[in-house]
Short mmCIF file of C-alpha atoms and ligand atoms in Angstrom, two decimals:
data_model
loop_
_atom_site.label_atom_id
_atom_site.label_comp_id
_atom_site.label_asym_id
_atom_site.label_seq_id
_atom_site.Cartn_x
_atom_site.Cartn_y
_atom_site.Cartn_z
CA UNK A 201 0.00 0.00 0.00
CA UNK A 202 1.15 3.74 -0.70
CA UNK A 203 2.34 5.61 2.25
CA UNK A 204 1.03 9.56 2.16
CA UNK A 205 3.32 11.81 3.32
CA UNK A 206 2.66 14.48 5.34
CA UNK A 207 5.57 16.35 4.82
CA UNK A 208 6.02 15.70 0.94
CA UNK A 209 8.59 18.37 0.83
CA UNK A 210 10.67 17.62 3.21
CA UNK A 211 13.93 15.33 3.22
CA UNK A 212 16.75 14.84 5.21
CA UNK A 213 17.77 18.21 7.19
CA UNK A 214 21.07 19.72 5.22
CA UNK A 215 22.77 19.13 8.75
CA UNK A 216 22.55 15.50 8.22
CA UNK A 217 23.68 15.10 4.61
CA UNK A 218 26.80 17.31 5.55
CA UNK A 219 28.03 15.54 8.23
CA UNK A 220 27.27 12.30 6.58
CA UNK A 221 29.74 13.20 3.76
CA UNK A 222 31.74 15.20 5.58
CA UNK A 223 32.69 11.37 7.20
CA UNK A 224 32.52 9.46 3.85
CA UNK A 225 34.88 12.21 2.46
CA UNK A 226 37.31 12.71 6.01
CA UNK A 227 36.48 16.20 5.04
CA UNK A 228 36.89 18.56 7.53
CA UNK A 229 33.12 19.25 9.16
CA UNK A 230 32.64 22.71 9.57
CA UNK A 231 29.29 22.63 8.41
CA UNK A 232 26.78 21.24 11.29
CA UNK A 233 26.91 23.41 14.26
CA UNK A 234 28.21 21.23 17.46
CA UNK A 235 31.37 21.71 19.00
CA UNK A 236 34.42 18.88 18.33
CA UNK A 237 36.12 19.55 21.56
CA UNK A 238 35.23 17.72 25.12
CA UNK A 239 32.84 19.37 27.67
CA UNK A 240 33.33 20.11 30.83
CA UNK A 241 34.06 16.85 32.84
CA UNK A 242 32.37 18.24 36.25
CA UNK A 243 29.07 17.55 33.78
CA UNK A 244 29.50 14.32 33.39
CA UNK A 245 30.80 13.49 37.26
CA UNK A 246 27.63 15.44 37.95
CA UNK A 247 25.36 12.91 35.32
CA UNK A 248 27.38 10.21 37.14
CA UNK A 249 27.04 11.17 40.50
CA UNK A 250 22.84 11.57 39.63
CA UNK A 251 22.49 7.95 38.30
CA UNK A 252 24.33 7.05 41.73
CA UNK A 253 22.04 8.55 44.12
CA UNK A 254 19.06 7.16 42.03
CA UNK A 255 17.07 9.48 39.28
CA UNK A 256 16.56 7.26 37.56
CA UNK A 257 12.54 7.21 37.10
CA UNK A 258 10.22 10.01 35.59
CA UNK A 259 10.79 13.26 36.52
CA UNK A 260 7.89 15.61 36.18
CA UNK A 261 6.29 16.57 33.09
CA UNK A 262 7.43 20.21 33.26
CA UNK A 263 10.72 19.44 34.50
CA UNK A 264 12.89 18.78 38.00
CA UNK A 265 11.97 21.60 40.07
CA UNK A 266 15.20 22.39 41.14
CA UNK A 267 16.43 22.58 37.47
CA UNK A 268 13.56 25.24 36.96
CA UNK A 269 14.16 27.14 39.59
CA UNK A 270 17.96 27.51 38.44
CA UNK A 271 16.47 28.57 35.26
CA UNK A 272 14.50 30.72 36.88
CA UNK A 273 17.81 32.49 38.73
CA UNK A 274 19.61 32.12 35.20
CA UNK A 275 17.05 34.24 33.61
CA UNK A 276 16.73 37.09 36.54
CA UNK A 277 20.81 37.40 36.48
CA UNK A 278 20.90 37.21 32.61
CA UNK A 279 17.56 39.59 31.78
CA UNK A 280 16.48 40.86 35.04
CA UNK A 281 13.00 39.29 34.84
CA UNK A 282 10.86 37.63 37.64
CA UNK A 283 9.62 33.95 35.85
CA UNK A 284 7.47 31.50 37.72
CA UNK A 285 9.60 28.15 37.84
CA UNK A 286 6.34 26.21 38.62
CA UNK A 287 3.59 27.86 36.05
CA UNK A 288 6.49 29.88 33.12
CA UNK A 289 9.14 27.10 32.61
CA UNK A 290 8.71 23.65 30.98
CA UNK A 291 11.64 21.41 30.74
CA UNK A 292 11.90 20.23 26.91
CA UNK A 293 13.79 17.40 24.97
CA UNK A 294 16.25 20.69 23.06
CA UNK A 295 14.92 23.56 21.61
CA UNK A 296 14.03 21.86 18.94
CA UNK A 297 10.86 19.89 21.13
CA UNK A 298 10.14 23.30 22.45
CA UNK A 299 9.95 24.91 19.04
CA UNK A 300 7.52 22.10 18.21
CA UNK A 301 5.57 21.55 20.99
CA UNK A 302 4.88 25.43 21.00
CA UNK A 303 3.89 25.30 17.56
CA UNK A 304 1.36 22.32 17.69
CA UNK A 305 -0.12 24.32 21.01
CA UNK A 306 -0.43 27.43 18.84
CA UNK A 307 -1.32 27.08 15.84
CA UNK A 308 -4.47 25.37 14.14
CA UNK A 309 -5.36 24.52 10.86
CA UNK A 310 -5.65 27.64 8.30
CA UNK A 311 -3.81 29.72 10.34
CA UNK A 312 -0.63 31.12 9.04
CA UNK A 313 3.16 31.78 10.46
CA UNK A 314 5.23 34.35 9.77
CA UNK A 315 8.69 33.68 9.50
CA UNK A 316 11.75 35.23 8.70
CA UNK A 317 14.04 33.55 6.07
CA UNK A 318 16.83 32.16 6.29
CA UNK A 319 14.51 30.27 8.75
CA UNK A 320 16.22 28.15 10.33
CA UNK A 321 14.94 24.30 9.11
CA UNK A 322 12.61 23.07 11.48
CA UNK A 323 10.00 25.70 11.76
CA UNK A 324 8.09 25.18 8.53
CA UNK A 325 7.61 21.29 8.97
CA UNK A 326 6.28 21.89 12.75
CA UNK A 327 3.96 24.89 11.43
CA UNK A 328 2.96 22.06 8.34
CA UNK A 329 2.09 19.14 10.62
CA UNK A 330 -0.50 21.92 12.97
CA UNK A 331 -2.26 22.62 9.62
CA UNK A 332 -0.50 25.86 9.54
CA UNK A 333 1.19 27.75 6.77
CA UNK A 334 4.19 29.58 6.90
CA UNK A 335 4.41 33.08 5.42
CA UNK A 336 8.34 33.78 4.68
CA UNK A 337 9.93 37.24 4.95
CA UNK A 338 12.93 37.70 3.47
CA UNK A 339 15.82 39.33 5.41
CA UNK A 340 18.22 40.66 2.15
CA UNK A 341 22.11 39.97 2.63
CA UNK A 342 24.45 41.25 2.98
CA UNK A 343 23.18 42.95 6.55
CA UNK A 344 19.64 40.78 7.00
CA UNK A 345 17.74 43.68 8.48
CA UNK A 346 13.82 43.60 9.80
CA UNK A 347 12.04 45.75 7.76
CA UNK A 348 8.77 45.90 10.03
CA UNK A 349 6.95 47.44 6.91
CA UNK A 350 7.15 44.68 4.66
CA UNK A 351 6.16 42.05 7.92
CA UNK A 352 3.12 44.49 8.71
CA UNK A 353 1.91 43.95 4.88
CA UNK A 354 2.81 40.41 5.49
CA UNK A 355 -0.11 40.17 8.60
CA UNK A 356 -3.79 38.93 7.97
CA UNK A 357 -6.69 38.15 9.40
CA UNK A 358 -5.02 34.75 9.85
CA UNK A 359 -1.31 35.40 10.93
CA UNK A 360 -1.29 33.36 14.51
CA UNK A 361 1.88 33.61 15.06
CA UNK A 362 5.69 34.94 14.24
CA UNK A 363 8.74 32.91 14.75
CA UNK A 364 12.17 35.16 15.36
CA UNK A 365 15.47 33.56 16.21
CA UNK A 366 18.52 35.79 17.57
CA UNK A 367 21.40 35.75 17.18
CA UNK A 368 20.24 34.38 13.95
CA UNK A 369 21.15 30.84 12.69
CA UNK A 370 22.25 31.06 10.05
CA UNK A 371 22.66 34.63 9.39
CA UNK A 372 24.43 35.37 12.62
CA UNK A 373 23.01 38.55 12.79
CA UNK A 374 21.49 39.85 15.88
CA UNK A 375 18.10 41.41 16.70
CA UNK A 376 18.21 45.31 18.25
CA UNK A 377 16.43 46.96 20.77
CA UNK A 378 14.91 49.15 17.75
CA UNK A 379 13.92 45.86 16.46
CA UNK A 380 11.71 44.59 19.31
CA UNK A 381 10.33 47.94 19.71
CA UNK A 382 8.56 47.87 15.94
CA UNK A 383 7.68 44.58 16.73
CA UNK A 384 6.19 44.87 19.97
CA UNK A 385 4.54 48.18 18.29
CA UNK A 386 3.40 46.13 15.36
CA UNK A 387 1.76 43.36 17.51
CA UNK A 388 -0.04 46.03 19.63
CA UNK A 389 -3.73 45.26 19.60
CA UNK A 390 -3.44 42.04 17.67
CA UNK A 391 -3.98 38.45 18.59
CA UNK A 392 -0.56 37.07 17.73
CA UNK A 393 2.41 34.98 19.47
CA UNK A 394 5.55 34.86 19.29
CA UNK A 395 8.31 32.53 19.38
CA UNK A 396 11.47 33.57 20.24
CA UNK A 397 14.23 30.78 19.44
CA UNK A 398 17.37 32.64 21.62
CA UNK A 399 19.44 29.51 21.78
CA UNK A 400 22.53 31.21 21.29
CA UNK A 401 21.84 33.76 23.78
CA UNK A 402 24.88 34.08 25.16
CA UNK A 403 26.97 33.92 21.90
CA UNK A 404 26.97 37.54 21.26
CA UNK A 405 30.37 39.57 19.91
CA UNK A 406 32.01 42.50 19.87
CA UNK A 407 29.93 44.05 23.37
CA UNK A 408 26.80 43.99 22.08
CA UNK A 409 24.13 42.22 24.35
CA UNK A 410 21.49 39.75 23.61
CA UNK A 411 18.00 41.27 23.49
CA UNK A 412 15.26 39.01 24.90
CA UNK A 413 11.83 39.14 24.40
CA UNK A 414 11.66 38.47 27.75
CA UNK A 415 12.60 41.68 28.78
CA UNK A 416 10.22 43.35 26.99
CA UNK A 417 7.24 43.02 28.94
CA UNK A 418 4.97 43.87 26.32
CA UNK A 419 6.48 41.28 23.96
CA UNK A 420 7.01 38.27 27.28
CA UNK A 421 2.96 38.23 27.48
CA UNK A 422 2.61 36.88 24.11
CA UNK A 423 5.76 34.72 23.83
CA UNK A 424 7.20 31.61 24.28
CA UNK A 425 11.12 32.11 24.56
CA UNK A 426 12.87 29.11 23.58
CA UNK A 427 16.93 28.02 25.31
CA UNK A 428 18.96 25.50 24.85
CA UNK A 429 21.68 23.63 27.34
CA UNK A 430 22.99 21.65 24.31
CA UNK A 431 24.64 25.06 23.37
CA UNK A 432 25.03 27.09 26.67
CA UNK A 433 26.84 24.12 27.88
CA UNK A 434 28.49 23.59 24.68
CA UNK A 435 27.03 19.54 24.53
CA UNK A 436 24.67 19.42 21.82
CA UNK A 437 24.07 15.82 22.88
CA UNK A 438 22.63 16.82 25.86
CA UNK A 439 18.92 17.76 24.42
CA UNK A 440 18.22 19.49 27.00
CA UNK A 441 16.42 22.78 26.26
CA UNK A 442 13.07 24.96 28.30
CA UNK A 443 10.65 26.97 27.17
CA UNK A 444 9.54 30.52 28.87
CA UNK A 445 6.20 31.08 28.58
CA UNK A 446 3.52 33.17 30.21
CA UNK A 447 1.07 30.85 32.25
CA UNK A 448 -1.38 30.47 30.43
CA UNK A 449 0.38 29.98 27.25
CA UNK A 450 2.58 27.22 29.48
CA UNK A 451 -0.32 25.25 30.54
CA UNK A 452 -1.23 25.15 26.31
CA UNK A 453 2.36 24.58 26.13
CA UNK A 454 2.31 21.50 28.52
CA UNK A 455 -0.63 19.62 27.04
CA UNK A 456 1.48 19.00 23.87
CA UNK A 457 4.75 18.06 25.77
CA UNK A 458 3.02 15.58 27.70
CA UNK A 459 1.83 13.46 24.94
CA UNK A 460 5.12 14.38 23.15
CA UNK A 461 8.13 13.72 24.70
CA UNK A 462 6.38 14.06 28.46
CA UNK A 463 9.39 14.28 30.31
CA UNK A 464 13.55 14.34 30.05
CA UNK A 465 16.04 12.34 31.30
CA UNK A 466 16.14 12.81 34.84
CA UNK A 467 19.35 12.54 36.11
CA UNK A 468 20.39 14.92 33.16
CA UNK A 469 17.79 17.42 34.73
CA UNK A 470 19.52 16.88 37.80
CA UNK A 471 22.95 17.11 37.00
CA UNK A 472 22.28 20.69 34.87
CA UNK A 473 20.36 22.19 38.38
CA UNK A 474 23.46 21.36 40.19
CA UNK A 475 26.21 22.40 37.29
CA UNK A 476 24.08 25.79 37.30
CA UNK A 477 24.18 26.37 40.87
CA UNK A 478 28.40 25.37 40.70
CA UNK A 479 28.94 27.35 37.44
CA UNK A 480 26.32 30.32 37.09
CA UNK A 481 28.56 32.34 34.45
CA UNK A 482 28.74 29.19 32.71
CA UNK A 483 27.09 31.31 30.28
CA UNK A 484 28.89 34.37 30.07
CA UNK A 485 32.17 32.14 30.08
CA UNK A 486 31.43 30.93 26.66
CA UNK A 487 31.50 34.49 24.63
CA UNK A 488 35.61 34.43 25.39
CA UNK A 489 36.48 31.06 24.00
CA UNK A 490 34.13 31.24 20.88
CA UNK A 491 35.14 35.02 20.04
CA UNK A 492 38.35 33.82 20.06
CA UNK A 493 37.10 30.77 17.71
CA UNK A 494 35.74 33.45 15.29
CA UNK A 495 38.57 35.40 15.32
CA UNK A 496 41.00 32.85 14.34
CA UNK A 497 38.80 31.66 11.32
CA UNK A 498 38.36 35.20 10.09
CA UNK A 499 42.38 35.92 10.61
CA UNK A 500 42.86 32.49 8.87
CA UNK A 501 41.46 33.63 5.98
CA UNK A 502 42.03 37.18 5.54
CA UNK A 503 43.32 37.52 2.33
CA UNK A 504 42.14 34.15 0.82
CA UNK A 505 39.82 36.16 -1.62
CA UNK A 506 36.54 34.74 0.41
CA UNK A 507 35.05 37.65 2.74
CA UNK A 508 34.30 37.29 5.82
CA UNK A 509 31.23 39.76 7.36
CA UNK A 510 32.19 39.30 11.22
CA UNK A 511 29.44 37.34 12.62
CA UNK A 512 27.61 39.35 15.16
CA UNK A 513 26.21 36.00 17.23
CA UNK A 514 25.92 32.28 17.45
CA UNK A 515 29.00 30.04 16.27
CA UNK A 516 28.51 30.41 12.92
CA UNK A 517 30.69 32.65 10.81
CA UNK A 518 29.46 33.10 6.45
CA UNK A 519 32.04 33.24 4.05
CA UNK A 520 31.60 35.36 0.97
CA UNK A 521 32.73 33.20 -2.25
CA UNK A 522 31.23 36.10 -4.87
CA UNK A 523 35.17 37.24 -5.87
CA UNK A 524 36.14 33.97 -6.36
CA UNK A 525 32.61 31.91 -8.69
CA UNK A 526 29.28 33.10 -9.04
CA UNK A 527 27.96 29.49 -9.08
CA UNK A 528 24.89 28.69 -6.70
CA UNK A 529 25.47 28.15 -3.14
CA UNK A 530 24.57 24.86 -3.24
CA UNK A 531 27.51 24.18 -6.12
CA UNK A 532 30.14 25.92 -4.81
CA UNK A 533 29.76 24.30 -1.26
CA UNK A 534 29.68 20.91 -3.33
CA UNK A 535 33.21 21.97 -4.75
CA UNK A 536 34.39 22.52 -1.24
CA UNK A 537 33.03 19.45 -0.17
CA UNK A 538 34.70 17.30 -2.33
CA UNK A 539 37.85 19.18 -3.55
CA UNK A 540 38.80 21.35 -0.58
CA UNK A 541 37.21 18.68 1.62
CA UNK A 542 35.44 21.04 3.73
CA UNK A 543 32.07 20.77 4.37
CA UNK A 544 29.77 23.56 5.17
CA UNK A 545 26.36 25.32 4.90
CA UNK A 546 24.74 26.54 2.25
CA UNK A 547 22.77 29.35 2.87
CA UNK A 548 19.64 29.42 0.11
CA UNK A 549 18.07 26.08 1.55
CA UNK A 550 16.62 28.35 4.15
CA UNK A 551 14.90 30.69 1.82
CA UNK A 552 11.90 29.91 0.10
CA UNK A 553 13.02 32.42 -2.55
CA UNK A 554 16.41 32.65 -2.13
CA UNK A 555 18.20 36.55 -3.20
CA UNK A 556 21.33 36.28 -5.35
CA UNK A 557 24.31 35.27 -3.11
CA UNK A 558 27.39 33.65 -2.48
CA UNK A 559 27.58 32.61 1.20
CA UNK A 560 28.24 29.60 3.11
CA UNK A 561 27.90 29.00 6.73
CA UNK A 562 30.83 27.58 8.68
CA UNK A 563 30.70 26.67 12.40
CA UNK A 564 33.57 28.01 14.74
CA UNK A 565 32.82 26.00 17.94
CA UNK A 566 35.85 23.55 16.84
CA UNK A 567 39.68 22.75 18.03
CA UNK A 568 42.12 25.34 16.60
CA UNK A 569 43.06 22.54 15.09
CA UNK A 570 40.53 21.72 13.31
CA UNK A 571 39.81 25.35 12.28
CA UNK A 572 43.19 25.78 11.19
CA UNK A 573 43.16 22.96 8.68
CA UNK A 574 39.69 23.77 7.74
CA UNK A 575 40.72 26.93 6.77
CA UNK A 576 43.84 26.15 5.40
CA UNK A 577 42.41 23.95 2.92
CA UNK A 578 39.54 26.32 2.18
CA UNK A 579 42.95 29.24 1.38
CA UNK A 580 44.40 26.53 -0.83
CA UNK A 581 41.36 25.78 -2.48
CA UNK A 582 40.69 29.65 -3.01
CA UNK A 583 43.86 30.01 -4.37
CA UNK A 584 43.50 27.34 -7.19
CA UNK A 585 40.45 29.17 -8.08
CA UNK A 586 41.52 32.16 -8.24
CA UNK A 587 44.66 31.45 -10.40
CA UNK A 588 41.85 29.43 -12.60
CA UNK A 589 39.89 32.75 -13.22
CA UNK A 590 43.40 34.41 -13.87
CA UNK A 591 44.37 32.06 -16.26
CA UNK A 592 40.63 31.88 -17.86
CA UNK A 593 41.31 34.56 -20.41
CA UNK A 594 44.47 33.85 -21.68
CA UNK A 595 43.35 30.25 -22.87
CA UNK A 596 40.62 32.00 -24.06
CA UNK A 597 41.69 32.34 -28.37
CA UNK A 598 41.30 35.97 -28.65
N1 LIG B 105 21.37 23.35 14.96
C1 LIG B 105 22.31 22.67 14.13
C2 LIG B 105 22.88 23.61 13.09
O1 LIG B 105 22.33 24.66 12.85
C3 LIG B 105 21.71 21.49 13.41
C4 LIG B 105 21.02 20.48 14.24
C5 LIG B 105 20.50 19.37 13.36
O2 LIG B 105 21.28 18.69 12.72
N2 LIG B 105 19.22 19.26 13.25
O3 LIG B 105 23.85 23.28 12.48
#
């Protein structure tokens, strides 16, 4: 019998496929965003240590209440807000579960989404399985700037909800305090959510700060803000994330987790409360080692002929291949994969209509040694090309 899909579009995530070859190839993998250097070993003594004294068994559906209420202290230190650890914060299997289980809460069938392109990939296939349909607005390179006018004429009857994600993945571009401001103006009046994916909250360069929605108190009553341990702690395997949500919107919020993923590993849950309570600038520790990260990729390269726009958050960093091909994205990171042997990120696959461009998303949150010989190869490769499009016209007969 036939099977009918309900996500006929969809196929594996980008992520996936990169990584995959990335191994097939030995390339080196800058192109999924995790980290190739250990964690902190107190995290897994603490794991350890949890198993030990016995969580073992369910923990509650919205989460250990200690781990909450260290969520709650994170967010009063980090954004000077007051959050109810028992009615505002649900535990969730990574931001990812969050993102979904908000979604399915939210949104019904007919209603629309806006989102803001490059999306990052698993909005549209969350919004698609509620009956939803996304509306994409697209942010134009080379800066990827709101421009609130074109997302008002975006809004009807039916718009239910907006996703927003900063620092951006993967623009790495951050959201301003202007920008909440025209938002919060624009959703004045209306009945409309908001999602707020700040997973890389504390992955923010050059002394700027991470806005919240949560400190916005007009914005906070509509929203769900959505975190992630998997990158604060810098262990992507962790799949740990929360959700912030007003109470009401929690207790919609809770229905879906429950028959979802219900509740997370416990002695994970544990082990985080405690790490938090050890380590609260766990946080704030990370902007020095992956600034650093960035810096070395972009001095790497300087010169290579591929630009680098300084990433303004998140552990991503774009490269700029326009003086070098004007092939598609999806081409020239194809070439990279298998001649350079790099992989990375194409950036059009999160557009529905991509603009012209020529940039690729690398992830910093490696070993120097692994960035170095990333981006040595990715110099070498550059080189070649470029002494290709040199030589071009003189084999050209004149
Ligand atoms: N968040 C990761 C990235 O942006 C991808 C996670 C995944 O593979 N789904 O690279």
């Amino acid at each position: 019998m036939s099977v009918r899909s309900k996500l006929p579009r969809v196929g594996t995530t980008i992520f996936t496929i990169m990584s995959q070859r990335a191994a097939e190839l030995q390339a080196v993998n800058l192109g999924q965003g995790f980290p190739d250097y250990d964690i902190d070993p107190r995290i897994g003594d603490l794991v350890h240590e949890a198993m030990r004294q016995g969580y073992n068994q369910y923990a509650p559906m919205s989460g250990m209440p200690q781990l909450r209420e260290a969520i709650a202290a994170k967010l009063d230190r980090s954004y000077g807000v007051r959050v109810d650890p028992e009615l505002e914060i649900t535990v969730t299997l990574g931001a990812t579960e969050a993102i979904f289980s908000a979604v399915q809460a939210l949104v019904a069938v007919g209603d629309e989404v806006i989102v803001f392109d490059p999306a990052y990939d698993s909005y549209e296939p969350a919004v698609q399985l509620a009956g939803g349909a996304c509306v994409h607005v697209p942010l134009q390179p080379p800066h990827f700037r709101y421009d609130w006018e074109r997302v008002q004429a975006a809004l009807t009857e039916r718009t239910r909800l907006l996703i927003i994600n900063s620092p951006l993945n993967p623009a790495c571009t951050c959201i301003t305090a202007q920008d909440l401001a025209a938002l919060a103006q624009l959703l004045r009046g209306r009945d409309i959510h908001l999602i707020a994916d700040e997973v890389y909250e504390h992955m923010v360069f050059d002394g700027r700060r991470h806005h919240s929605v949560l400190s916005v108190p007009e914005l906070r009553e509509r929203s769900v803000a959505v975190y992630s341990f998997g990158k604060t702690l810098q262990s992507t395997g962790l799949r740990v994330g929360y959700a912030v949500a007003p109470r009401a919107l929690t207790t919609e919020l809770r229905k879906v987790h429950q028959f979802n993923t219900f509740t997370i590993a416990t002695a994970l849950q544990v082990a985080i409360a405690r790490y938090l309570e050890e380590r609260p600038d766990c946080g704030a520790g990370l902007l020095a080692l992956l600034g650093a990260k960035r810096d070395r990729l972009i001095g790497a390269l300087a010169g290579s002929g591929l630009s680098l726009p300084r990433a303004e958050g998140s552990f991503f960093q774009l490269i700029d291949y326009g003086a070098l091909s004007d092939v598609p994205d999806t081409q020239f990171a194809e070439e990279l994969l298998t001649r350079a042997r790099v992989a990375t990120i194409p950036l059009s696959v999160f557009y529905q209509q991509a603009p012209p461009m020529t940039l690729l998303r690398l992830c910093f949150a490696k070993r120097d040694e692994t960035l170095d010989e990333g981006a040595a190869r990715l110099r070498s490769y550059a080189q070649q090309r470029q002494g290709h499009t040199a030589a071009a016209p003189s084999r050209t007969p004149s």
